[in-house]
CSV table of C-alpha atoms in Angstrom, one decimal:
chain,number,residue,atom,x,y,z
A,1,UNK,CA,89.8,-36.9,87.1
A,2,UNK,CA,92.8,-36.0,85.0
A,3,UNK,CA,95.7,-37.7,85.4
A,4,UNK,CA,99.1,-36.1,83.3
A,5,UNK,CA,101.4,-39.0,82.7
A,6,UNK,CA,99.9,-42.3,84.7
A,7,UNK,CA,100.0,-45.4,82.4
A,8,UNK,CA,97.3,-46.5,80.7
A,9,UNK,CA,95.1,-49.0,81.7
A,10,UNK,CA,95.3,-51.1,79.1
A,11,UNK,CA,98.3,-51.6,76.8
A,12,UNK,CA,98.6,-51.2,72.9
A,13,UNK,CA,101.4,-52.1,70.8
A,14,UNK,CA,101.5,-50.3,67.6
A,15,UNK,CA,103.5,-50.7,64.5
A,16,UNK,CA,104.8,-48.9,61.5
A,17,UNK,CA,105.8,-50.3,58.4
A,18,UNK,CA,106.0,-48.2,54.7
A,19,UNK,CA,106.9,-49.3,50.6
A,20,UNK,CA,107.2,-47.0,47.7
A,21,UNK,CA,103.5,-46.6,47.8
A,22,UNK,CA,102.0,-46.6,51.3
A,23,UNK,CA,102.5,-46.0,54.9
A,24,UNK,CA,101.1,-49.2,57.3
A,25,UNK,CA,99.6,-48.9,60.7
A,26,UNK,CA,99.4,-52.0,62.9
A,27,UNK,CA,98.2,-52.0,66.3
A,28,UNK,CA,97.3,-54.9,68.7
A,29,UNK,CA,94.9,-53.3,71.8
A,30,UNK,CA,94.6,-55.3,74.9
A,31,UNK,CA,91.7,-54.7,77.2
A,32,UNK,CA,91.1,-55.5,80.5
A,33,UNK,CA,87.5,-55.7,79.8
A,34,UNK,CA,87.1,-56.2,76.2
A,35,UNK,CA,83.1,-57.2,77.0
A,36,UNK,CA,82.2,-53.7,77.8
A,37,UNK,CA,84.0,-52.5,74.0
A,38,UNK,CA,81.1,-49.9,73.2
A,39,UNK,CA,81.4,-48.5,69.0
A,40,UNK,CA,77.8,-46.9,68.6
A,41,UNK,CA,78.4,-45.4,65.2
A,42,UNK,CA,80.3,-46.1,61.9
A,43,UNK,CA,79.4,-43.5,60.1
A,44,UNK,CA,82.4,-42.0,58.2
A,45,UNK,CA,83.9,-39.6,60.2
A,46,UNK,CA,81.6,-39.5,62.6
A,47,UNK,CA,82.9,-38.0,65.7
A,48,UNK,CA,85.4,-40.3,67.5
A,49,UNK,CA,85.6,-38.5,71.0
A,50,UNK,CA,82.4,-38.0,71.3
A,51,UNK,CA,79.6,-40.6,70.0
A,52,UNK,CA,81.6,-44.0,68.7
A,53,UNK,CA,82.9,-44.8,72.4
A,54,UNK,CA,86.2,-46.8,71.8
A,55,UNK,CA,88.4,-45.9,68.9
A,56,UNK,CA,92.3,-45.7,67.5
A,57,UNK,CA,93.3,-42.6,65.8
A,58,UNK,CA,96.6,-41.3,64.4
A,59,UNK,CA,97.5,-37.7,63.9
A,60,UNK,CA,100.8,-37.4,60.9
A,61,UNK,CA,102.6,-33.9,60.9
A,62,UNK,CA,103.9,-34.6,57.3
A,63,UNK,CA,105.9,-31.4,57.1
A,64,UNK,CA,107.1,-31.5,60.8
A,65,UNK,CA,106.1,-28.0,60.8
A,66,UNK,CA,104.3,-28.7,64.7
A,67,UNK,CA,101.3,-26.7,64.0
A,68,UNK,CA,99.1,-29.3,61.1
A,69,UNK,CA,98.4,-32.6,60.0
A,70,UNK,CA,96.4,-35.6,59.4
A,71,UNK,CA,94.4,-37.9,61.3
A,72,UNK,CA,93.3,-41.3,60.2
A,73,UNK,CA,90.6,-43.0,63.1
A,74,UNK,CA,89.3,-46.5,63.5
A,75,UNK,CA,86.5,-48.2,65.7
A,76,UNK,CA,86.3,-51.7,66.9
A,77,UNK,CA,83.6,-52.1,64.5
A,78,UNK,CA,85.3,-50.9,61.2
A,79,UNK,CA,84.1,-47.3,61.3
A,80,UNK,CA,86.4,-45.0,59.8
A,81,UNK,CA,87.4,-41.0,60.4
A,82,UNK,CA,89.7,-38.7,58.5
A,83,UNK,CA,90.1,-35.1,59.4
A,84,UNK,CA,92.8,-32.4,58.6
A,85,UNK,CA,94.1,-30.1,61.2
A,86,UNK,CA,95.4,-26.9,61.6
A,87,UNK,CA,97.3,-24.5,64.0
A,88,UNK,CA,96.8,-26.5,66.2
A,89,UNK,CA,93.5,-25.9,66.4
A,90,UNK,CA,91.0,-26.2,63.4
A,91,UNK,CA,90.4,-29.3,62.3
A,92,UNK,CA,88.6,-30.0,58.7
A,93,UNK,CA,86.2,-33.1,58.7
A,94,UNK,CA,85.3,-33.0,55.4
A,95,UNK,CA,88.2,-33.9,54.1
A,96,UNK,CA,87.9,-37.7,53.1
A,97,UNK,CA,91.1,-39.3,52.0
A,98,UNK,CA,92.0,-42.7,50.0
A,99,UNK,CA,92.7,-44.8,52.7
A,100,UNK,CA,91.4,-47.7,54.5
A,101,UNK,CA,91.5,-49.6,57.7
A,102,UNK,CA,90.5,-53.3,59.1
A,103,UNK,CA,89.9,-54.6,62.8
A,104,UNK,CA,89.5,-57.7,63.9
A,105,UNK,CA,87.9,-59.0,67.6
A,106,UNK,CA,90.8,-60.9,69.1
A,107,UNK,CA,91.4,-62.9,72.6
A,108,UNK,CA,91.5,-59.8,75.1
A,109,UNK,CA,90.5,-57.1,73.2
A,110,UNK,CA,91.1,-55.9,69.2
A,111,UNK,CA,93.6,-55.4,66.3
A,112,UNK,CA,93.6,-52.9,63.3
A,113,UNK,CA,95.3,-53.0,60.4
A,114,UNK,CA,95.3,-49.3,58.1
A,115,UNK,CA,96.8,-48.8,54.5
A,116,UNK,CA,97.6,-45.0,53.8
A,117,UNK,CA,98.6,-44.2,50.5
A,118,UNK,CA,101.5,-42.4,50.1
A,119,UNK,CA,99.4,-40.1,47.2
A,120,UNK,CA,97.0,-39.5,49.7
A,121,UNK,CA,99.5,-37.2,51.9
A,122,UNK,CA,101.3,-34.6,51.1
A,123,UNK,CA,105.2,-34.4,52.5
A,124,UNK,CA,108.2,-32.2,52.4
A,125,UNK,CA,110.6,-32.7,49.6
A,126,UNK,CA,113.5,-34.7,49.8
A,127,UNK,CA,113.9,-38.7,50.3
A,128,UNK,CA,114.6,-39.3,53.7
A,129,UNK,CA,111.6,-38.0,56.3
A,130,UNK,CA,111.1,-37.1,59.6
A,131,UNK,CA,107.7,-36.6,60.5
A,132,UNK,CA,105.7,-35.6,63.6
A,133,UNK,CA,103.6,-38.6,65.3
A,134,UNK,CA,101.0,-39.0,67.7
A,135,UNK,CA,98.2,-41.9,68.9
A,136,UNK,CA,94.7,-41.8,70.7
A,137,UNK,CA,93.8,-44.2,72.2
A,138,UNK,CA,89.8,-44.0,73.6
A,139,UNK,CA,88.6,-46.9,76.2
A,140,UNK,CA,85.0,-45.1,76.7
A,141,UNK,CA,84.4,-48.3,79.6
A,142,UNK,CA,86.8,-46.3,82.2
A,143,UNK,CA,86.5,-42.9,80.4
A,144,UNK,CA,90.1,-42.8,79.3
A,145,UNK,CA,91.6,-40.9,76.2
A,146,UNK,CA,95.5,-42.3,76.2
A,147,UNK,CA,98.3,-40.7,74.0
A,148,UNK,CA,101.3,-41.9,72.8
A,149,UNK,CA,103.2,-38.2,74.1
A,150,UNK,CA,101.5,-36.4,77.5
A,151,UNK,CA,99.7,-33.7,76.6
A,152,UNK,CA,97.9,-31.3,78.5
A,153,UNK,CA,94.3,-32.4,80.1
A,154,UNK,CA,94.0,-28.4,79.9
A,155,UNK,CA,93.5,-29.0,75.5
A,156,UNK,CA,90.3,-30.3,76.2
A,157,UNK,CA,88.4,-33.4,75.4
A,158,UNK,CA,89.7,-35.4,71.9
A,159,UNK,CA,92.1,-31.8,71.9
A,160,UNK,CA,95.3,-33.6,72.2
A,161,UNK,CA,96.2,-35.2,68.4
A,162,UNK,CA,95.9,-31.6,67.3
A,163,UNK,CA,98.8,-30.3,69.4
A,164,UNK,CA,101.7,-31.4,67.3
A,165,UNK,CA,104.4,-29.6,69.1
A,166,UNK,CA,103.8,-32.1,71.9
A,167,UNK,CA,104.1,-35.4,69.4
A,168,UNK,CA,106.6,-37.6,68.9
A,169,UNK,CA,108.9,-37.9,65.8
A,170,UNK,CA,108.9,-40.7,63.5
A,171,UNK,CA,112.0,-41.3,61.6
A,172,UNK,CA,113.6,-43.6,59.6
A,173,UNK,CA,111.3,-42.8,56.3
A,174,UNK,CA,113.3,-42.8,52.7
A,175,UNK,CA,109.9,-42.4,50.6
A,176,UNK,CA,109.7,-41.0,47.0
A,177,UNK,CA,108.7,-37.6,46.1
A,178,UNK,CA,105.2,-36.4,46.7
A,179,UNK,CA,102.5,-36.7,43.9
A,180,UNK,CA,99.3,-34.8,43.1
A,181,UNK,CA,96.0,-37.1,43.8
A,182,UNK,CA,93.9,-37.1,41.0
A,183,UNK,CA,90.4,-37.5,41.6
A,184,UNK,CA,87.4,-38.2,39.5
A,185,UNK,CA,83.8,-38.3,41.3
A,186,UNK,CA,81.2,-38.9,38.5
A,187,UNK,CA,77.4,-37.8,40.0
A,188,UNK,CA,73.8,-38.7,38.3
A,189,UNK,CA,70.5,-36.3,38.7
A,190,UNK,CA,67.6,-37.6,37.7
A,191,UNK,CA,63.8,-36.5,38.2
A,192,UNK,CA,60.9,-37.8,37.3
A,193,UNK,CA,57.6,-35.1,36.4
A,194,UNK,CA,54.1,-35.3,36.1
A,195,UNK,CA,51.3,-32.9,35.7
A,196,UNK,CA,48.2,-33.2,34.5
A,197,UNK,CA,47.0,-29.6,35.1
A,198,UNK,CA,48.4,-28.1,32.0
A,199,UNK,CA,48.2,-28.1,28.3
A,200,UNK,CA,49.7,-30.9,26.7
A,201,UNK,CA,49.6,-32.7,30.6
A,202,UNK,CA,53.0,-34.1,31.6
A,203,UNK,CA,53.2,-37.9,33.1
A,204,UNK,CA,56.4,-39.3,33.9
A,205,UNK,CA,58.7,-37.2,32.3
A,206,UNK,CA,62.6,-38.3,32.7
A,207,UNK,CA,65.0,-35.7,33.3
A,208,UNK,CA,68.6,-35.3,34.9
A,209,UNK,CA,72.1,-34.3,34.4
A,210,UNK,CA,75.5,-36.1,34.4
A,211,UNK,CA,78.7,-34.5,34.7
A,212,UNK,CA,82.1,-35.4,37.2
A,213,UNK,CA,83.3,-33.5,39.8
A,214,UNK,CA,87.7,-33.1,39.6
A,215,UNK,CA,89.4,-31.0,42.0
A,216,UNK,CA,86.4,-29.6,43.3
A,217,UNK,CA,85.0,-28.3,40.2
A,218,UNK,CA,82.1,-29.5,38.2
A,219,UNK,CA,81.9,-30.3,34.7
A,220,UNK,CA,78.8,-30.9,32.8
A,221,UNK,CA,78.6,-34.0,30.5
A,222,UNK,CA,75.3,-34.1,28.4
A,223,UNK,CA,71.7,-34.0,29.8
A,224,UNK,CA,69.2,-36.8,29.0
């Protein structure tokens, strides 16, 4: 039964701190039943709304445009989710930023500490700002999805972090200019033939290929 606006059941207290090289999200959640904490799955990025019960998730509007952004998630258990959004409506999971996130079991429920880069975002220029905030908060024992600013029941299940024209600002950033994230993914192919059909037979023949993936494109290093 939706219900617009009632306070949650269970309180959270959430922090923000930031340096020159990352934004830090603290949070402390109580629970009123903290034996009945259910996080099935920790997966990365596997769906937090849907299949890892309780979880924390924040949703960054960077540009403070309203319409896209980022969303960092955590489960009880350490499970992490990262996910770009746009128009308010499509969201792309398989983005995975550089980020990282640790929760601890406490008396009366949990605490999670994340480290975002600040390389791992991309902002507006300028020094000082103002970006576009909001939290999910899931308690799957009682069925309830809490956010920091009301939105609409009418957006639909896990709907809500998406619809930044309803968040909160955050304020009170002086951070320095953006950077491009350089990324290097090296990757290893390797097979192993044998065939004793033909004509000099073939037994445990070595093959692959080594390259790195930057950007998104692949380059080709030497085949063994």
């Amino acid at each position: 039964d939706p219900k617009p606006g009632a306070p949650a059941t269970d309180r959270t207290d959430i922090w923000f701190f930031y340096d020159d090289r990352a934004l830090y999200v603290a949070a402390r959640l109580w629970s009123e039943h903290p034996e009945r904490e259910r996080s099935n799955d920790s997966r990365r990025d596997a769906p937090l709304f849907r299949d890892t019960g309780d979880s924390f998730t924040v949703a960054l509007d960077t540009f403070h445009d309203r319409r896209n952004g980022y969303q960092f998630g955590v489960t009880p258990h350490g499970g992490l989710y990262d996910a770009l959004s746009s128009n308010e409506r499509d969201v792309n999971r398989d983005w995975n930023g550089i980020w990282d996130a640790k929760t601890k079991h406490v008396d009366g429920g949990w605490s999670v500490e994340m480290i975002i880069p600040l390389k791992t975002l991309r902002y507006a220029a300028g020094e000082t700002q103002v970006w576009g905030v909001n939290v999910c908060r899931v308690t799957e024992w009682n069925h309830e999805r809490d956010y920091f600013t009301r939105v609409s029941p009418s957006l639909g299940s896990g709907q809500g972090l998406l619809h930044f024209s309803s968040a909160a600002t955050l304020v009170g950033l002086v951070l320095p200019p953006a950077s491009r994230l350089f990324e290097i993914k090296p990757h290893l192919i390797g097979e192993t033939q044998t065939d004793s059909t033909i004509r000099p037979a073939i037994r445990n023949r070595v093959d692959g290929d080594l390259g790195v993936v930057r950007h998104g494109r692949c380059h080709h290093l030497e085949r063994h």
